[in-house]
Amino acid sequence: MAAPIKNNASRACVIPGGFTVLSLKFCSDSTAQHQLCVKEHRVRAETNTHRPQDRTLFILNIPPYCSQSVVKDLFSQFGPVQHVELSEKPGAVEDKQPELSPYFTPAQKRCFKVAYVVFKHSSGVAAAKAHPYDSPLIVSTTEKPVQTGLKKWIHEYTQLFIKPGLLQKAVDDFMSQHDKRKEEEAERQKKEAEEQQEDEDGWVKVTKGGKGIKSRPHSEAANQRVLQKEHKKKKRKELLNFYAWQHRDSKREYIAELRRKFEEDKQRIALLRAQRKFRPY
Amino acid sequence: MKRKTTQSTEDLENEMETLNPEDEEETEKKLKGSKKKASASLTEDGVLRPLKLSKGELYKAPTVEELNQLKEAESLFHCSLLKMQMEELLKEVALSERRKKQMDSFIQQITDLLKSVPETPVVELSDLSWISESGIDVPFILVPEETKGKFHMEPPDSVDLIGSYPLGTCIKPRVSVDLAVTIPASILHPMDGINQRYSRKRALYLAGLAQHLSTSPLVGPLHYSCLHGNRLRPLLLVTPSGKDSNSILLRIHAIPPPDFLKPSRFHPQKNNVRTAWFTGQNAEQESSEPPTPQYNSTVVGDHLPRSHLQFLSAHSDQCPAFREGVALLKVWLRQRELDQGAGCFGGFLASMLLAYLLSTHKVGKTMNAYQLLRNVMHFLASTDLTQNGITLAKHPDSKVPSLHEFHSAFQVVFVDPSGHLNMCADMTACTYKQIQHEASLSLQFWDDPTLDGFQALLMTPKPMIRTYDNVYQLKDLVKMQASCKKLSLLSSLMDYGGNYILTVLPFILSLLQRGLGDRIRLLVHSLPSDPEWPVYSEPPMHKDQPPVSIGLLLNSERALSVLERGPAADSPEAAEFRQLWGSRSELRRFQDGAITEAVLWSGSSTCQRRHVLLEIITHLLELHADIPESCVSFVGGQMDDVIKVEREECSTGEEESLKVVQCFDDLSRKLWQLEGLPLSITSVQGAHPALRYSQVFPPVPVKLSYSYFEREKTSRALVPHEAKPCPYYITPIKVICHMEGSGKWPSDSLAIRHIKAAFHIRLGELLKTQHGYTFRPSPTHLDVWKDGLVFRIQVAYHREPQVLRESVTTEGMLIQRDNAEAQALELETQQKPFLTSTLHGLQQQQPCFSAVCRLAKRWLAAQLFSGDINEEAADLLVASLFLQPAPFTPPSSPQVGFLRFLRLLSTFDWKNNPLVVNLNGKLAACDYTEIKNHFLASRESLPVMFIATPNDKDVSVWTKEGPSVQMLQRVMLVAAESLRVLEAQLINPSLKQDIRVVFRPPLDVYDVLIHLRPQQVPLLSRAVDPPKTTGRQGTLDGDAASSGGAFPVVDFDPVKLYLSELRDAYGDLALFFCDPYGGTVIAVLWKPKAFQPQPFKTSLMNARRVEVTEDTATTVLNVEAIVQDFQIIGEGLVDRVDLRTERWVV
């Protein structure tokens, strides 16, 4: 593979767009390399405290066999790493769901990913960006081998066994939390409902939130049902084929229907003829 | 996918132009323009679109003519479509004027030539020296050689056109013009009717004509043939020389002068072939010569063609649609292979039948072609000519034989206008029954409004091998000579002029009919074809004919029974029964106490019992007709091999499927009876192909050898061993278990999931304590190890999809929005179980469904299509063969079902038609139109392969994910080719090729082949070509324990895991194909757009590398690294990666 840039071999290779290209090998005797593109993470309106602007390195094209810990190990050579975040697409992190036990978190897709590596010091970012292209990063070393293929699948298979007790505990934990949340919600509603009661002087306190909760039971389906009922009522009242014009109209409709069908059939025939579908053999 | 969207946007633009202008007048103008455009685009891509008509055009005042036309289409035909289809078909088969002109001129030339035949001196009839000089042979098998009489050549009295060409009922293809040459009376002698003298003179005369014609430069190579396979009536085939030789064919008949021989001498009960002459021995008993009805009708038939033509043209002049009616009828007959060969129901008979219906006023003169066709069908279906013959003779005189006399001599009776000739003389009763069967089937299909009757009845060929459940071939026809002797058919043989095949055939057929009895619904045979041979060679012998095929339609309830129970031992019928079955018949005592004659055939599994019919046929033929077993070959059963469950045992999986279903029933009973669940179970439904009998290889109970595995630390469950070959694959059988609805269920989807997990644990523990089953819970399901099988129980709550769809808007309104997650869940917990139970029901009605379905799926998998056409879609495709078999009957053997499956795949027009599978018969005619209209209206957004079922009229849930247009195209192509190869091999068993050819995929179209290490492929023994020895894979012989034991390795298939990782990582760049049943190759096809260089973008960098030119960065596919990744990801499984760089460049 030709090196993409005719740079001096021992220097970092920077491409237009500000990315530095690093090379990555699976193990030391692999012949082919993937290219990682790295850049310091800089977004104008970053509110995420997990990705501090000066210490975060943004990396493209992480191969599927690199897990979070592997990436952490890979980049530790540039400085101590605080944490690593992998995602399928670059962009802001979505709102976190309530804490889930590992048994209930959905499996991750094993595809090429982007990574945000947060170093403890901003020097790590600079070191990574200055890393020369021709000394590739090695994923699987003898000290820290990365399992792939059959070994990995057997390992994953053993992970499928969950002790019923542990699973039960995870469920119970979640449910007790869930119930607590529910209770809190109910409490709040009750309080709001109380607020809407007349006080002894006959005054009602009107709040912003109360309205939404009160009208909660009405749903789209119910709305539709009401509409349909009215429609039916209207229809029942109508007289069919009563006036002369109605008669005339229905006849006209009938002929129009026949015509429409005829035209459709004609079109179909033309198509079949074009495809020579009338050759019986 | 990308391609599709671009196409649809174009179409959208097109449609935008055609839609919604305000002004009326402008509408009119624009509409015309757009219509042109619409029709243009229509021919381009061949897709139907909903039609837009302007109001002005729809509602203008109708003319009387238009009104009539519309009304007629509505009332006389089913719909106007049918009328137009018929018209188109007739146009397609009619002869063009240009061709007619060409023919007329050629006929004139030949007529002139024939009239100038030179005279030759008179010689003895047996002296052939005058002709043999030119090398031309006589089209006649001269046995016995000795004949009296004199012969010479002379120009014919007249040359006339006869048959379909002058009548105008001649249709393409295989247009042939019949030319009758009248032999001058001076050549013939009044006593020539006896001992084939006339027939031989006729043949000699043809040879003389051939000799003369061969000298002319106008004439191409000459051939002989014979009329309807009758060797006593040879024909001379003349084609022009040069380039027109394929388009024109003249058939020259030599006929005697009219009224030359008295027809009364050829009464069906008179003898005209003397035994003494035929056998060459001097027999004494002159008085009791046997009648020769076949020979007689041959001779009489030669006298009548001209008068028949007159008769028919008189009728066709009366009825304007006569010609078209006959043409349609001929197309219908031809699609059913009934129009050619010995004993056929040809165009001539079709015209005569129509004339009969006209003359008896069963059809009106003003009827149109479609009505004529229908009425003919109706007549055929309701009239049994084998019992009640019909006659066209108006005023029979006393000399004419009575219908009764005809019936005693012939099997099928239809007497011509002269009253002397039975036009169906050579037809067997079986053939007529076949015609009746076809006619009544066709009527049934015409009346079905949900069906495209035109397509099914006039456009679909019905070759024997695809029509009949079982086909048997009789080879080595020479052996039939022996059966003539055995059956003492000398007189009959004499009658047929030595054609022992035609002599024996009726006897064999009636024998088989008797022996097979109620096992079959219909017995048919192929019509011995008309031989054709060049004039310079001898006529082919009877034994050189292609094999005779016998087709059976099975009665699925009785066909495969191993026991033939006869009459009680002391009843008078017992002797008859013993005579029929010979030594196989034995006395047996039954459970009800009766002692009867019975025959017991061998076979325990369904697969073996499929050969019972063969056993019966060979036994009967050997016993009664001296035809050895080696002469009978069974076309079918060859394909059973690819779905055999165990190589050693002979079973194609029916029994195993049943066992799985029984085991499931047991489990479901136990689940129902569980005590201690907080909520009760409302339903337990299967959701796995094995529970609807359509799993290619149904799970088999196994006993495990524990030492083969490692142990998991906490639960002591078995875990695969890294160093050993992959363990036996145990399929988890999915079961959906619905829990009752209750206020206790949370209304939050996440909480529901947790509650379900709790149920999985609880169910497992209860099953363990109450029944001792080993189990493994997980958040999504519960695996239970029972009777050597693993069931995967998934708890479902019926409101969960609903909950997933619900969300609350900011105004506080509860809205429902469909989403993929809810759909997937609904598919899994509602639609799949429903489909499973429905197809389970279908299997109970159609015992063959399972085998056909499994063969079809095996084929799809073997051709690497199982990733595109999923299990359920394939099941539905096969179900449609059973639910809408038109123009066939539902298949009753795996092979015929499989052939029809291939035919369906290769010919169905997915672009313009939805495939409607009417499960449980729930769809009415109006539903069909509704489905079709919806389909047409939103074709672009619907799946390429659209399958509608009663529960799923407008989405086609099972084909949403695939196949893509390109894949479907490929499937169709491969199916067509497979069908062609397979049929050729089945019809011609002498090809001796392996039937598995159609199960081996062509690999040369793929870009990369990943070869896997066979020992890590768990289903290796199920491969199409399995290795001779496969390991035990950690299983032991013997029955599985019913409960307890360590939890086995379930659903561990490295190939599947590898494929899913590949698709996850590289699905955007390439397609991956693999045979899930023991395939050791993964085929990779790059997507074309993956290779295009792209400008550098953060979202478009996956698996690419950067190339910088000046100051722009572009990215290209990093193929080298990807290929290495294939190896890395599949370490331990991948053997080598084969780059076929001749197909692509890095």
mmCIF file of N, CA and C in Angstrom, chain B residues 880-928:
data_model
loop_
_atom_site.group_PDB
_atom_site.id
_atom_site.type_symbol
_atom_site.label_atom_id
_atom_site.label_comp_id
_atom_site.label_asym_id
_atom_site.label_seq_id
_atom_site.Cartn_x
_atom_site.Cartn_y
_atom_site.Cartn_z
ATOM 1 N N SER B 880 -48.717 -21.126 -1.148
ATOM 2 C CA SER B 880 -49.536 -20.662 -2.265
ATOM 3 C C SER B 880 -49.680 -21.743 -3.335
ATOM 4 N N LEU B 881 -48.694 -22.622 -3.439
ATOM 5 C CA LEU B 881 -48.800 -23.715 -4.423
ATOM 6 C C LEU B 881 -49.949 -24.643 -4.058
ATOM 7 N N PHE B 882 -50.214 -24.748 -2.762
ATOM 8 C CA PHE B 882 -51.276 -25.648 -2.318
ATOM 9 C C PHE B 882 -52.629 -24.949 -2.309
ATOM 10 N N LEU B 883 -52.594 -23.652 -1.997
ATOM 11 C CA LEU B 883 -53.864 -22.944 -1.843
ATOM 12 C C LEU B 883 -54.377 -22.403 -3.157
ATOM 13 N N GLN B 884 -53.488 -22.125 -4.083
ATOM 14 C CA GLN B 884 -53.947 -21.677 -5.383
ATOM 15 C C GLN B 884 -53.173 -22.431 -6.466
ATOM 16 N N PRO B 885 -53.553 -23.684 -6.675
ATOM 17 C CA PRO B 885 -52.744 -24.519 -7.555
ATOM 18 C C PRO B 885 -52.990 -24.294 -9.050
ATOM 19 N N ALA B 886 -53.979 -23.490 -9.410
ATOM 20 C CA ALA B 886 -54.366 -23.376 -10.817
ATOM 21 C C ALA B 886 -53.155 -23.168 -11.705
ATOM 22 N N PRO B 887 -53.076 -23.819 -12.861
ATOM 23 C CA PRO B 887 -54.058 -24.732 -13.444
ATOM 24 C C PRO B 887 -53.865 -26.189 -13.003
ATOM 25 N N PHE B 888 -53.110 -26.411 -11.963
ATOM 26 C CA PHE B 888 -52.870 -27.789 -11.531
ATOM 27 C C PHE B 888 -53.803 -28.145 -10.383
ATOM 28 N N THR B 889 -53.585 -29.310 -9.814
ATOM 29 C CA THR B 889 -54.254 -29.657 -8.571
ATOM 30 C C THR B 889 -53.185 -29.582 -7.479
ATOM 31 N N PRO B 890 -53.560 -29.447 -6.211
ATOM 32 C CA PRO B 890 -52.523 -29.330 -5.172
ATOM 33 C C PRO B 890 -51.545 -30.509 -5.243
ATOM 34 N N PRO B 891 -50.268 -30.221 -5.161
ATOM 35 C CA PRO B 891 -49.283 -31.291 -5.323
ATOM 36 C C PRO B 891 -49.396 -32.358 -4.233
ATOM 37 N N SER B 892 -49.197 -33.602 -4.609
ATOM 38 C CA SER B 892 -49.224 -34.686 -3.619
ATOM 39 C C SER B 892 -47.924 -35.456 -3.590
ATOM 40 N N SER B 893 -46.892 -34.911 -4.194
ATOM 41 C CA SER B 893 -45.583 -35.538 -4.033
ATOM 42 C C SER B 893 -44.551 -34.423 -3.951
ATOM 43 N N PRO B 894 -43.484 -34.655 -3.187
ATOM 44 C CA PRO B 894 -42.504 -33.587 -2.980
ATOM 45 C C PRO B 894 -41.937 -33.067 -4.289
ATOM 46 N N GLN B 895 -41.689 -33.989 -5.207
ATOM 47 C CA GLN B 895 -40.992 -33.576 -6.405
ATOM 48 C C GLN B 895 -41.822 -32.623 -7.250
ATOM 49 N N VAL B 896 -43.086 -32.984 -7.474
ATOM 50 C CA VAL B 896 -43.904 -32.140 -8.334
ATOM 51 C C VAL B 896 -44.108 -30.782 -7.670
ATOM 52 N N GLY B 897 -44.217 -30.785 -6.351
ATOM 53 C CA GLY B 897 -44.356 -29.519 -5.640
ATOM 54 C C GLY B 897 -43.109 -28.674 -5.817
ATOM 55 N N PHE B 898 -41.968 -29.290 -5.741
ATOM 56 C CA PHE B 898 -40.714 -28.554 -5.875
ATOM 57 C C PHE B 898 -40.580 -27.972 -7.283
ATOM 58 N N LEU B 899 -40.932 -28.763 -8.295
ATOM 59 C CA LEU B 899 -40.852 -28.256 -9.665
ATOM 60 C C LEU B 899 -41.765 -27.043 -9.835
ATOM 61 N N ARG B 900 -42.957 -27.131 -9.236
ATOM 62 C CA ARG B 900 -43.871 -26.001 -9.379
ATOM 63 C C ARG B 900 -43.382 -24.796 -8.600
ATOM 64 N N PHE B 901 -42.681 -25.054 -7.496
ATOM 65 C CA PHE B 901 -42.099 -23.942 -6.733
ATOM 66 C C PHE B 901 -41.076 -23.204 -7.606
ATOM 67 N N LEU B 902 -40.224 -23.957 -8.270
ATOM 68 C CA LEU B 902 -39.227 -23.328 -9.139
ATOM 69 C C LEU B 902 -39.910 -22.553 -10.259
ATOM 70 N N ARG B 903 -40.970 -23.143 -10.779
ATOM 71 C CA ARG B 903 -41.689 -22.494 -11.867
ATOM 72 C C ARG B 903 -42.319 -21.179 -11.358
ATOM 73 N N LEU B 904 -42.890 -21.238 -10.165
ATOM 74 C CA LEU B 904 -43.498 -20.033 -9.591
ATOM 75 C C LEU B 904 -42.444 -18.939 -9.423
ATOM 76 N N LEU B 905 -41.310 -19.327 -8.871
ATOM 77 C CA LEU B 905 -40.253 -18.346 -8.645
ATOM 78 C C LEU B 905 -39.782 -17.748 -9.947
ATOM 79 N N SER B 906 -39.658 -18.577 -10.971
ATOM 80 C CA SER B 906 -39.040 -18.087 -12.191
ATOM 81 C C SER B 906 -40.007 -17.327 -13.073
ATOM 82 N N THR B 907 -41.309 -17.532 -12.914
ATOM 83 C CA THR B 907 -42.211 -16.879 -13.858
ATOM 84 C C THR B 907 -43.115 -15.829 -13.258
ATOM 85 N N PHE B 908 -43.235 -15.770 -11.941
ATOM 86 C CA PHE B 908 -44.200 -14.836 -11.388
ATOM 87 C C PHE B 908 -43.769 -13.397 -11.672
ATOM 88 N N ASP B 909 -44.731 -12.580 -12.057
ATOM 89 C CA ASP B 909 -44.443 -11.191 -12.399
ATOM 90 C C ASP B 909 -44.574 -10.335 -11.147
ATOM 91 N N TRP B 910 -43.491 -10.265 -10.370
ATOM 92 C CA TRP B 910 -43.549 -9.570 -9.076
ATOM 93 C C TRP B 910 -43.748 -8.083 -9.241
ATOM 94 N N LYS B 911 -43.325 -7.559 -10.362
ATOM 95 C CA LYS B 911 -43.430 -6.126 -10.571
ATOM 96 C C LYS B 911 -44.878 -5.686 -10.561
ATOM 97 N N ASN B 912 -45.711 -6.438 -11.216
ATOM 98 C CA ASN B 912 -47.085 -5.971 -11.417
ATOM 99 C C ASN B 912 -48.133 -6.739 -10.631
ATOM 100 N N ASN B 913 -47.750 -7.772 -9.936
ATOM 101 C CA ASN B 913 -48.760 -8.554 -9.242
ATOM 102 C C ASN B 913 -48.355 -8.841 -7.810
ATOM 103 N N PRO B 914 -49.299 -8.736 -6.889
ATOM 104 C CA PRO B 914 -49.054 -9.239 -5.547
ATOM 105 C C PRO B 914 -49.334 -10.745 -5.541
ATOM 106 N N LEU B 915 -48.606 -11.479 -4.763
ATOM 107 C CA LEU B 915 -48.930 -12.899 -4.608
ATOM 108 C C LEU B 915 -49.856 -12.998 -3.399
ATOM 109 N N VAL B 916 -51.080 -13.408 -3.660
ATOM 110 C CA VAL B 916 -52.052 -13.462 -2.570
ATOM 111 C C VAL B 916 -52.138 -14.896 -2.074
ATOM 112 N N VAL B 917 -51.831 -15.092 -0.805
ATOM 113 C CA VAL B 917 -51.893 -16.429 -0.226
ATOM 114 C C VAL B 917 -53.093 -16.465 0.704
ATOM 115 N N ASN B 918 -54.110 -17.185 0.268
ATOM 116 C CA ASN B 918 -55.378 -17.159 0.974
ATOM 117 C C ASN B 918 -55.389 -18.197 2.089
ATOM 118 N N LEU B 919 -54.686 -17.897 3.178
ATOM 119 C CA LEU B 919 -54.605 -18.849 4.283
ATOM 120 C C LEU B 919 -55.976 -19.011 4.922
ATOM 121 N N ASN B 920 -56.329 -20.223 5.215
ATOM 122 C CA ASN B 920 -57.629 -20.535 5.833
ATOM 123 C C ASN B 920 -58.811 -20.089 4.987
ATOM 124 N N GLY B 921 -58.583 -19.726 3.742
ATOM 125 C CA GLY B 921 -59.685 -19.294 2.880
ATOM 126 C C GLY B 921 -60.410 -18.074 3.398
ATOM 127 N N LYS B 922 -59.671 -17.174 4.065
ATOM 128 C CA LYS B 922 -60.346 -16.050 4.710
ATOM 129 C C LYS B 922 -60.598 -14.886 3.775
ATOM 130 N N LEU B 923 -59.938 -14.891 2.613
ATOM 131 C CA LEU B 923 -60.085 -13.750 1.723
ATOM 132 C C LEU B 923 -61.219 -13.995 0.736
ATOM 133 N N ALA B 924 -62.071 -13.008 0.570
ATOM 134 C CA ALA B 924 -63.140 -13.103 -0.419
ATOM 135 C C ALA B 924 -62.699 -12.353 -1.672
ATOM 136 N N ALA B 925 -63.527 -12.456 -2.713
ATOM 137 C CA ALA B 925 -63.149 -11.842 -3.988
ATOM 138 C C ALA B 925 -62.910 -10.347 -3.829
ATOM 139 N N CYS B 926 -63.722 -9.699 -2.987
ATOM 140 C CA CYS B 926 -63.556 -8.246 -2.861
ATOM 141 C C CYS B 926 -62.235 -7.903 -2.177
ATOM 142 N N ASP B 927 -61.773 -8.794 -1.300
ATOM 143 C CA ASP B 927 -60.478 -8.549 -0.666
ATOM 144 C C ASP B 927 -59.359 -8.571 -1.697
ATOM 145 N N TYR B 928 -59.507 -9.465 -2.662
ATOM 146 C CA TYR B 928 -58.486 -9.552 -3.705
ATOM 147 C C TYR B 928 -58.372 -8.240 -4.459
#
